[in-house]
Coordinates of C-alpha atoms and ligand atoms in Angstrom, one line a residue:
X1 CA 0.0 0.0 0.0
X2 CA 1.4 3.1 -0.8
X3 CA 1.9 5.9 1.7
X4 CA -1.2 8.3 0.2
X5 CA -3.5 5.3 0.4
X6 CA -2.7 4.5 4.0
X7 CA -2.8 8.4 4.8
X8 CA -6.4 8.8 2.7
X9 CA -7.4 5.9 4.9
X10 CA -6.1 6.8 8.3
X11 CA -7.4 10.3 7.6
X12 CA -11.4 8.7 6.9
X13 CA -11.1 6.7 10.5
X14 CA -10.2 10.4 12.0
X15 CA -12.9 11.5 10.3
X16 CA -15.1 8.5 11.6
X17 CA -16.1 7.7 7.7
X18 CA -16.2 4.2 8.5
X19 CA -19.0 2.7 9.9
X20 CA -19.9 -0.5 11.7
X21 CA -22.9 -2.4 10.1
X22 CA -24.3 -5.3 11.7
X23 CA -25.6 -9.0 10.3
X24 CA -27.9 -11.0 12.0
X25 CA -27.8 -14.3 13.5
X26 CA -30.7 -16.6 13.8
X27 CA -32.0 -19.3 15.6
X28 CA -33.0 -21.4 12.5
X29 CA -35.7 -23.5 14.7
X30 CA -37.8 -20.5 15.8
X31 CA -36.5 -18.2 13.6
X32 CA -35.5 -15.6 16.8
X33 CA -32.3 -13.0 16.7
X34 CA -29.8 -14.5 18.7
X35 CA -26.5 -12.4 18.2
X36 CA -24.5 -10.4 15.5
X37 CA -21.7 -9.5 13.9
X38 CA -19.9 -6.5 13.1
X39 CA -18.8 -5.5 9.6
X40 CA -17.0 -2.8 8.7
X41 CA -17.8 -0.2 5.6
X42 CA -15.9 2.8 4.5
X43 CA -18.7 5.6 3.6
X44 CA -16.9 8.0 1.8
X45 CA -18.5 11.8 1.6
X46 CA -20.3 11.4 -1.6
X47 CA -22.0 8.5 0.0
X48 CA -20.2 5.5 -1.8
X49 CA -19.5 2.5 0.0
X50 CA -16.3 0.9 -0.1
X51 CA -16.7 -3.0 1.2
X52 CA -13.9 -4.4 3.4
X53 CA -12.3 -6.9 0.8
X54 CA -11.3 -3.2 -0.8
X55 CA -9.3 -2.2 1.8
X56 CA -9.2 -4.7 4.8
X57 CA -6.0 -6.3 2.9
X58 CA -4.3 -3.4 2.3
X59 CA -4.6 -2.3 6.0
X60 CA -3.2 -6.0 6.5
X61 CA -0.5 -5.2 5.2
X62 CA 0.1 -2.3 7.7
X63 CA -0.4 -2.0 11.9
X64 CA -3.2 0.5 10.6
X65 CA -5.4 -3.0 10.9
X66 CA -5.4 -2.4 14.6
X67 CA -6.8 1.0 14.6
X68 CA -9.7 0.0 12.4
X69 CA -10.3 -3.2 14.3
X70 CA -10.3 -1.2 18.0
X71 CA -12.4 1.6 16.3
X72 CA -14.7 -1.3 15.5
X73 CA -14.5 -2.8 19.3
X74 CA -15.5 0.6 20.5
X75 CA -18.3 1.1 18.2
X76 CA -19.9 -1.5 19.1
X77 CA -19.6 -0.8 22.1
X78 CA -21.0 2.3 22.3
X79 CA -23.8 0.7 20.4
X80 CA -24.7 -1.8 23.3
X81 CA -24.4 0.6 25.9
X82 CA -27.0 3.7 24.1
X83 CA -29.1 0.8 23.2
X84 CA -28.9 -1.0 26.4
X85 CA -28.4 -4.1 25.0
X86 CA -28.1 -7.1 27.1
X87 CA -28.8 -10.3 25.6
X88 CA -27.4 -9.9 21.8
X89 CA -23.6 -11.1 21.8
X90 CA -22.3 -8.9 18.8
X91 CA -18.9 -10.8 17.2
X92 CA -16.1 -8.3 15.7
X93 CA -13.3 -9.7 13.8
X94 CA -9.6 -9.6 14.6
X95 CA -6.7 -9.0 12.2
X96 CA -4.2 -12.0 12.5
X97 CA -2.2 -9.3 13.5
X98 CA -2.8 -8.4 16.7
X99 CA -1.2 -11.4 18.1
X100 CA 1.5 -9.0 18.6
X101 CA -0.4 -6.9 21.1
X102 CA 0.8 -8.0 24.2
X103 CA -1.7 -6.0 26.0
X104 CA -4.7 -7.6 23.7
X105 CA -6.7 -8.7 26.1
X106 CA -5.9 -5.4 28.7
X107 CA -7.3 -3.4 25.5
X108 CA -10.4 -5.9 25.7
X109 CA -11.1 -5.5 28.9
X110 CA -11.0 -1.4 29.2
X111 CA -13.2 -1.2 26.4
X112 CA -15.5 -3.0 27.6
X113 CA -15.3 -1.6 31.3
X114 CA -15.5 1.8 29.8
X115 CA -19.0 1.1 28.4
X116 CA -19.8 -1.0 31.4
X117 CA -20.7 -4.3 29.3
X118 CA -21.0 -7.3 30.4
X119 CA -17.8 -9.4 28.3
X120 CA -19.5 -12.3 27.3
X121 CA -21.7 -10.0 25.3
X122 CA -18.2 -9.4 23.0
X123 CA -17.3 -12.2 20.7
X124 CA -14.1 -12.2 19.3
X125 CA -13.7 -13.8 15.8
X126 CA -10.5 -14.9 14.6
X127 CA -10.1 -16.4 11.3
X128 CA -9.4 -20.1 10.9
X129 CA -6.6 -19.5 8.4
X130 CA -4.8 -17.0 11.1
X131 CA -4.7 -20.7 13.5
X132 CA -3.4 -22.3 10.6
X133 CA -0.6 -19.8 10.7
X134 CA 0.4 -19.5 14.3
X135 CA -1.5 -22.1 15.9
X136 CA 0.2 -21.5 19.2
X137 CA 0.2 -17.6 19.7
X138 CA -3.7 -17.3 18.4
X139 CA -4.5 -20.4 20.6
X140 CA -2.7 -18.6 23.8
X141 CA -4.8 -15.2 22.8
X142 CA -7.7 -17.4 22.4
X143 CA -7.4 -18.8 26.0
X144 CA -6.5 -15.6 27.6
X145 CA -8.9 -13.9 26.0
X146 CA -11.7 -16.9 27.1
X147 CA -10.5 -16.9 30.3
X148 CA -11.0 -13.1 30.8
X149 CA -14.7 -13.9 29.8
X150 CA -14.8 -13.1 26.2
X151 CA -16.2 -15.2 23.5
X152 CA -14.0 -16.9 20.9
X153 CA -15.7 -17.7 17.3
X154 CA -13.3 -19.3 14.8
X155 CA -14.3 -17.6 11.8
X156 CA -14.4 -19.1 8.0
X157 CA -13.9 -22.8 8.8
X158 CA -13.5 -24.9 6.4
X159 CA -11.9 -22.3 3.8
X160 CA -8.6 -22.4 5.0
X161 CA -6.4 -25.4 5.4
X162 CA -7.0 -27.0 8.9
X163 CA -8.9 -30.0 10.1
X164 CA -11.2 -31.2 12.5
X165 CA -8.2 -33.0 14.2
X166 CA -6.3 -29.9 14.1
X167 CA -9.5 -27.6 15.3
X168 CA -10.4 -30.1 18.7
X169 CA -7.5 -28.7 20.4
X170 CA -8.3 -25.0 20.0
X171 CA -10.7 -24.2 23.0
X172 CA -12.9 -21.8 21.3
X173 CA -16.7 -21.2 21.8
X174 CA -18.3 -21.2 18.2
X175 CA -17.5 -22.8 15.2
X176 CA -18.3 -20.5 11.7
X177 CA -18.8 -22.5 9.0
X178 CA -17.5 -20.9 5.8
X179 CA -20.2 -20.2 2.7
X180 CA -17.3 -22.2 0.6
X181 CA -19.2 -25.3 2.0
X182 CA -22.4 -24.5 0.9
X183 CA -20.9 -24.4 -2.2
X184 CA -22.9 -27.0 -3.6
X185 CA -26.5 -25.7 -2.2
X186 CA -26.6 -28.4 -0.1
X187 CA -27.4 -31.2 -2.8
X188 CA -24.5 -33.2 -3.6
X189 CA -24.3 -36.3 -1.3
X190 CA -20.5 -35.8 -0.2
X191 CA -20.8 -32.0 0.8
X192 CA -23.8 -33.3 3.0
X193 CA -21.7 -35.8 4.3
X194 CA -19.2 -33.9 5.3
X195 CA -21.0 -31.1 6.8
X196 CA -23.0 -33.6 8.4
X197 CA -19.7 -34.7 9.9
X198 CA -18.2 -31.0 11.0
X199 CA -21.8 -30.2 12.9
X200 CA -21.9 -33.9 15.1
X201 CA -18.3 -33.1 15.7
X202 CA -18.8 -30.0 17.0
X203 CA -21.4 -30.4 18.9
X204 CA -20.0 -33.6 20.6
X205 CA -17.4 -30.9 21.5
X206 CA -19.8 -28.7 22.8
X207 CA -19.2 -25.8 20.3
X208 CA -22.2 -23.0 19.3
X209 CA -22.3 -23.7 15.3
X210 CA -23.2 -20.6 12.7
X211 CA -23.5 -21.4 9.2
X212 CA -22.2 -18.0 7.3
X213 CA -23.8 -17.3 3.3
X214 CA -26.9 -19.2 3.9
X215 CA -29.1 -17.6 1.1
X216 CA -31.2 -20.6 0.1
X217 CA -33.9 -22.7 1.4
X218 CA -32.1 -25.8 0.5
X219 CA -29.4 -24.6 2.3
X220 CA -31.6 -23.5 5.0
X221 CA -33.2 -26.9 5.0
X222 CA -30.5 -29.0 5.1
X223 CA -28.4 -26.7 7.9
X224 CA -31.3 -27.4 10.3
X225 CA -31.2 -31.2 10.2
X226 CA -27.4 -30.9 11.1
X227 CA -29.1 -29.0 14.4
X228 CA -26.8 -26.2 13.2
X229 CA -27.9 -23.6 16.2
X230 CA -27.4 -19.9 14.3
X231 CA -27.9 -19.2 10.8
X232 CA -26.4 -16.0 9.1
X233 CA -26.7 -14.9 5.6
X234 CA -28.9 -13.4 3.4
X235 CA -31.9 -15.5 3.6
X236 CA -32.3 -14.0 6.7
X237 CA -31.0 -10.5 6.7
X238 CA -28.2 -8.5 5.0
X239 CA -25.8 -6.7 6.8
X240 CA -27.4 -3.2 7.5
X241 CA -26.8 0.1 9.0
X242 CA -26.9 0.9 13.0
X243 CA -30.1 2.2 12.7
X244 CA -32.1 -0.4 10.7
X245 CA -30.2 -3.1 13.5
X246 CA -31.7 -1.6 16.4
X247 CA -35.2 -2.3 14.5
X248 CA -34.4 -5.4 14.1
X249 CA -33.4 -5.8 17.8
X250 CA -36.4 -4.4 19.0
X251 CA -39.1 -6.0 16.9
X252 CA -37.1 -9.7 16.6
X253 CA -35.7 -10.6 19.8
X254 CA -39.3 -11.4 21.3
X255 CA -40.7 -13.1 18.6
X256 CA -39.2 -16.4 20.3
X257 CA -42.1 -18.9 20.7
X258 CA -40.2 -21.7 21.6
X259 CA -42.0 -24.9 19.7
X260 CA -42.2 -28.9 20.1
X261 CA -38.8 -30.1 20.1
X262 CA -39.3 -33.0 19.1
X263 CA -40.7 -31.8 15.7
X264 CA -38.4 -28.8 15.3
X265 CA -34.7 -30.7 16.2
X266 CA -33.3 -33.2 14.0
X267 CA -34.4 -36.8 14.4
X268 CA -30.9 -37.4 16.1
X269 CA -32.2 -35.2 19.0
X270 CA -35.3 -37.4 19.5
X271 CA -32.8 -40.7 18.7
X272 CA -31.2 -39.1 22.1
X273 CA -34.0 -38.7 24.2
X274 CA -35.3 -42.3 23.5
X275 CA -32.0 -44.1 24.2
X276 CA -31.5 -41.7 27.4
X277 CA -34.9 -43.5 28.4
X278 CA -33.8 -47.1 27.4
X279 CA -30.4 -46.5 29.5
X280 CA -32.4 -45.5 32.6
X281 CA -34.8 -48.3 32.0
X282 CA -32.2 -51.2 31.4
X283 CA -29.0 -50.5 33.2
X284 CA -27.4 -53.3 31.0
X285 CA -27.5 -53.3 27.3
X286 CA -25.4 -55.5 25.2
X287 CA -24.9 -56.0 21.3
X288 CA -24.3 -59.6 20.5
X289 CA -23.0 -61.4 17.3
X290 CA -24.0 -65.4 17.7
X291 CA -22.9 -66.2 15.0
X292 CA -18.9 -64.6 15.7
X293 CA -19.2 -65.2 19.3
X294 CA -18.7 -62.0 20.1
X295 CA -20.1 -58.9 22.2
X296 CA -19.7 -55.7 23.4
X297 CA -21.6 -53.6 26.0
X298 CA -23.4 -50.7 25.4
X299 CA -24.7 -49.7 28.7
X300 CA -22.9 -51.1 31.6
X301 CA -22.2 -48.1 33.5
X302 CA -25.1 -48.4 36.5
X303 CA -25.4 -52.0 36.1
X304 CA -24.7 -53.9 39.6
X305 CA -22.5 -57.2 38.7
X306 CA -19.4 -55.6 36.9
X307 CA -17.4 -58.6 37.4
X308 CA -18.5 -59.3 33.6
X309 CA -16.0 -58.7 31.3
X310 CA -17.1 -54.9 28.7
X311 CA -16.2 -57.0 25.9
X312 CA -15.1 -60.3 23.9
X313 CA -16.5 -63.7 23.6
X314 CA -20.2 -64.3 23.7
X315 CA -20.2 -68.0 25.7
X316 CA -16.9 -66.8 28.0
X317 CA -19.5 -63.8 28.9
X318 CA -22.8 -66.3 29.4
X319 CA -20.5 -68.4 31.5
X320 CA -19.2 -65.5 33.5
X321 CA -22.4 -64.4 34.0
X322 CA -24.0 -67.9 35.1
X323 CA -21.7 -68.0 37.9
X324 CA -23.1 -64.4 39.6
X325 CA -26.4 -66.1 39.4
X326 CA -28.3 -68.3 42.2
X327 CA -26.9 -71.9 42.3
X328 CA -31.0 -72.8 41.7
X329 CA -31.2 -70.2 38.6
X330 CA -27.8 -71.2 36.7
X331 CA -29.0 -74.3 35.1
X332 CA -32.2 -72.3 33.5
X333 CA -29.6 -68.9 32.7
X334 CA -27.1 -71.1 30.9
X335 CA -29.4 -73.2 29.0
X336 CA -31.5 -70.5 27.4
X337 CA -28.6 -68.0 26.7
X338 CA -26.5 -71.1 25.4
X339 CA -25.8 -70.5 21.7
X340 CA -26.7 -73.3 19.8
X341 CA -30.3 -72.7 21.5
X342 CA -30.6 -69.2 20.8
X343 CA -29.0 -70.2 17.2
X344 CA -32.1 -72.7 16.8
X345 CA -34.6 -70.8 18.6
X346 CA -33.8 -68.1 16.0
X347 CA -34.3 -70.3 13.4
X348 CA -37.7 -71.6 14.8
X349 CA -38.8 -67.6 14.0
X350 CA -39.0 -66.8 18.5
X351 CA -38.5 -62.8 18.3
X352 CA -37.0 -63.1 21.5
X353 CA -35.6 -65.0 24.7
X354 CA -36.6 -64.0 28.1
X355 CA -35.7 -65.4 31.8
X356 CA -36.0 -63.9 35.5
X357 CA -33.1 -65.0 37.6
X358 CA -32.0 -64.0 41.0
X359 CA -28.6 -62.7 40.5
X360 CA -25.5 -61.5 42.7
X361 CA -24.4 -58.1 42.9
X362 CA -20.8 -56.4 43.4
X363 CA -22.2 -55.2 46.6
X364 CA -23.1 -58.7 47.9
X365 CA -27.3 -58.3 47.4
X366 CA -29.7 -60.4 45.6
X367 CA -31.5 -58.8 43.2
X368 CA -34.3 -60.2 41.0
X369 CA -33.1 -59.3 37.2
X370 CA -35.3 -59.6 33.9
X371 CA -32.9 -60.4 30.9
X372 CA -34.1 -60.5 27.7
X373 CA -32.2 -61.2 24.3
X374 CA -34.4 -59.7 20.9
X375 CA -32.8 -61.8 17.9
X376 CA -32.1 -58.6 15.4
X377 CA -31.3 -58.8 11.7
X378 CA -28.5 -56.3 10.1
X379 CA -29.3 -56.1 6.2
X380 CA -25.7 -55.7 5.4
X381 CA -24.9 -59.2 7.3
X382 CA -26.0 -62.9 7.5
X383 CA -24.9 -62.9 11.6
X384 CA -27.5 -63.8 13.7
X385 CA -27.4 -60.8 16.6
X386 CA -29.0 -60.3 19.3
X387 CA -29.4 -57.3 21.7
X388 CA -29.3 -58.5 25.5
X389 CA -32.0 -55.9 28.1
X390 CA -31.4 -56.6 30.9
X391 CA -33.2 -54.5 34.3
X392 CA -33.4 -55.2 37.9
X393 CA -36.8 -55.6 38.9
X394 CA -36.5 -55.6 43.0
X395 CA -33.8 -56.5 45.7
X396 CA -33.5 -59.6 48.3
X397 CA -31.8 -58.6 50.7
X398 CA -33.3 -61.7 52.6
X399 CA -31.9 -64.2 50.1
X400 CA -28.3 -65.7 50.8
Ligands
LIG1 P1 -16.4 -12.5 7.5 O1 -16.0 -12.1 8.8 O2 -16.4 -14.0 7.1 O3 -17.9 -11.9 7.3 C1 -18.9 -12.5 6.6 C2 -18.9 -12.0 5.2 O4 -19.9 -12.7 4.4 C3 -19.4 -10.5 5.1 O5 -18.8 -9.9 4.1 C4 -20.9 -10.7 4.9 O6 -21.5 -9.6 4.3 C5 -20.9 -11.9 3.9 N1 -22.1 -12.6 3.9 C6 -23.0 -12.8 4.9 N2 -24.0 -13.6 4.5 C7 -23.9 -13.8 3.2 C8 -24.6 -14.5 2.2 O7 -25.7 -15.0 2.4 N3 -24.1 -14.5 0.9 C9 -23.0 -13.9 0.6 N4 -22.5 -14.0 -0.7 N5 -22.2 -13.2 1.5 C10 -22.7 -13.2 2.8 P2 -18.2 -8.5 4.1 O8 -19.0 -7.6 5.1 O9 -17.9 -8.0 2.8 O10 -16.8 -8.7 4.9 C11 -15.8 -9.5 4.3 C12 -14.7 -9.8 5.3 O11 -14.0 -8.6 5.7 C13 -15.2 -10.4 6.6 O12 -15.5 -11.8 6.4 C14 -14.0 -10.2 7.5 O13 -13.1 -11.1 7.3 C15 -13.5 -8.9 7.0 N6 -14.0 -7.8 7.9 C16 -15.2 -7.1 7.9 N7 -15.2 -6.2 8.9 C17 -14.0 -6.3 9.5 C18 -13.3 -5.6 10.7 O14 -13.9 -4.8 11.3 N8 -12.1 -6.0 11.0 C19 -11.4 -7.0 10.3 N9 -10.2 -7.3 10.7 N10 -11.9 -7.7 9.3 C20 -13.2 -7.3 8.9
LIG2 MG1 -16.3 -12.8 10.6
LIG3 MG1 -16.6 -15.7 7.9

């Protein structure tokens, strides 16, 4: 950049000629403003606007990022504090750059003092390709900064070269998914996929996900049965100016009539619920193959024998399990759990095997226990499997 660009531009942030504009973010299941985030625009005098990919890179190129990205801070600000906002996070983005401020997160934290705002409300965003870079430095800001009580969004991911491997170590707040992987509007099979992938990843981590340049309803669509929490992009609302934000603040934030989850989520939400009510129901679940002689357990965790062994042979496991049972009910456990007669009992066209047995637990009480094997059929396999509920039905403390 040469020296009269820089001083045309340093001159127009004097002159406060830029100006923050702000894009919604949406809750895409009841369609309720949830946060923001701040984009800059250069207005010059005669009322043209200059977009940030005009002269963002050029101010890159210079410390004079730094100024524009603090005037931004402090704009917004301002903004929540005449507004008296209190429950819209607004995000602003961060240069790569000022990973060299060593006061960064001082700065953060006298801005928002000054205005008096509460510093989760501030979310700092902080570009997936500047992690790539310096993985270290922006991960160290990214923890100070969190551990201050600011919010850190990793911005653009997916457009820059990291992975999901790479990205689980970073201890950020909210993923940004890039438009780049929308690319496809959603309808080719291996762009579902892999989205599909990023959003159960992230949310296994815990992560707030925000789809950026959603401006279909295919897109739309798709984005919300990936339970992707905040949608931003045009199908919902441009950026805009201050003025036209604090509308939309006002009118939007209490439309929020929270609906039937169970309709609005994605079917994996409901697939949750139902096993979370199987688990508390039958505190031992196991997956059987008869046909390998194998086994794993699903559920185990509140189950009370846990002499068994969590995985490995199938008839090892029966026999394991025969001996925590009353001498008088070993014969009858044994028998019908044996292979060869589940194999043939299978075979006969039984759905299922069931027995009650009285049965030994790690803390030395009887306890009556229902266990109950469903034969189940895998189309991509000729195994015979069965899935083993099993549930305490009462104690005997009486029984020795
Ligand atoms: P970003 O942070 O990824 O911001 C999102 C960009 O996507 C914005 O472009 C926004 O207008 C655009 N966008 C949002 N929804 C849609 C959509 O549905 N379709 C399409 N085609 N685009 C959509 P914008 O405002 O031009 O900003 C471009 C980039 O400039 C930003 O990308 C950010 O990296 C940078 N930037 C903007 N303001 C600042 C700032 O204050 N400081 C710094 N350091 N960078 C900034
Ligand atoms: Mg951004
Ligand atoms: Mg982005």
């Amino acid at each position: 950049m040469s020296a009269k660009q820089l001083a045309e531009i340093m001159k127009a942030l004097a002159n406060h000629e830029f100006q923050v504009y702000y894009q919604p973010q949406y809750d895409p299941t009841t369609n309720s403003l949830r946060a923001a985030e701040a984009l800059v625009r250069w207005v010059r005098p005669d009322g043209t606007i200059v977009m940030p990919n005009d002269f963002i890179p050029l101010l890159e190129e210079t410390d004079a990022i730094l100024a524009l990205d603090w005037y931004v801070t402090e704009e917004v600000c301002n903004f929540f504090q005449k507004n008296n906002i209190k429950t819209i996070p607004i995000s602003v983005n961060f240069s790569r750059k000022h990973i060299h401020e060593d006061d960064f997160v001082e700065k953060l934290c006298n801005i928002t003092e000054k205005y008096d705002i509460p510093r989760n409300l501030l979310v700092v965003e902080i570009t997936e390709s500047a992690l790539v870079e310096q993985p270290e430095k922006v991960n160290s800001m990214i923890m100070e900064s969190r551990n201050a009580g600011f919010r850190i969004a990793i911005d653009d991911f997916g457009s820059g070269l990291s992975s999901l491997g790479f990205i689980k170590n970073i201890s950020a707040d909210i993923l940004k998914i890039d438009k780049s992987m929308l690319s496809q509007n959603c309808e080719n099979e291996e762009e579902r996929i892999v989205l599909e992938s990023i959003f159960m990843f992230a949310h296994r981590l815990k992560w707030t996900t925000i789809a950026e340049g959603v401006e279909t309803p295919e897109q739309l669509g798709f984005l919300k049965t990936c339970g992707c929490k905040l949608i931003q992009g045009f199908s919902y609302a441009k950026p805009m100016p201050e003025s036209d934000f604090l509308e939309v603040c006002k009118t939007d934030v209490n439309v929020d009539k929270p609906g039937d989850i169970l309709l609005e989520q994605p079917a994996s939400v409901a697939q949750d619920l139902l096993l979370e009510a199987v688990f508390s129901c039958y505190p031992l679940i196991i997956f059987c193959n008869l046909s390998k002689n194998s086994f794993y357990m699903m559920a185990y965790e509140n189950y009370t024998a846990k002499s068994c062994p969590s995985s490995g042979s199938y008839v090892e496991l029966i026999k394991k399990a025969t001996e925590t049972m009353y001498p008088d009910d070993r014969e009858l456990f044994a028998s019908t759990f044996d292979t060869a007669n589940q194999i043939s009992a299978y075979e006969r066209g039984e759905k299922s095997l069931r027995v009650i047995t009285r049965q030994l637990g790690d803390d030395g009480i009887y306890r009556k226990v229902e266990t109950c094997n469903y034969f189940v059929k895998n189309a991509s396999s000729n195994d015979i499997l069965a899935i083993t509920l099993s549930r305490n039905i009462e104690e005997l403390p009486n029984l020795k």
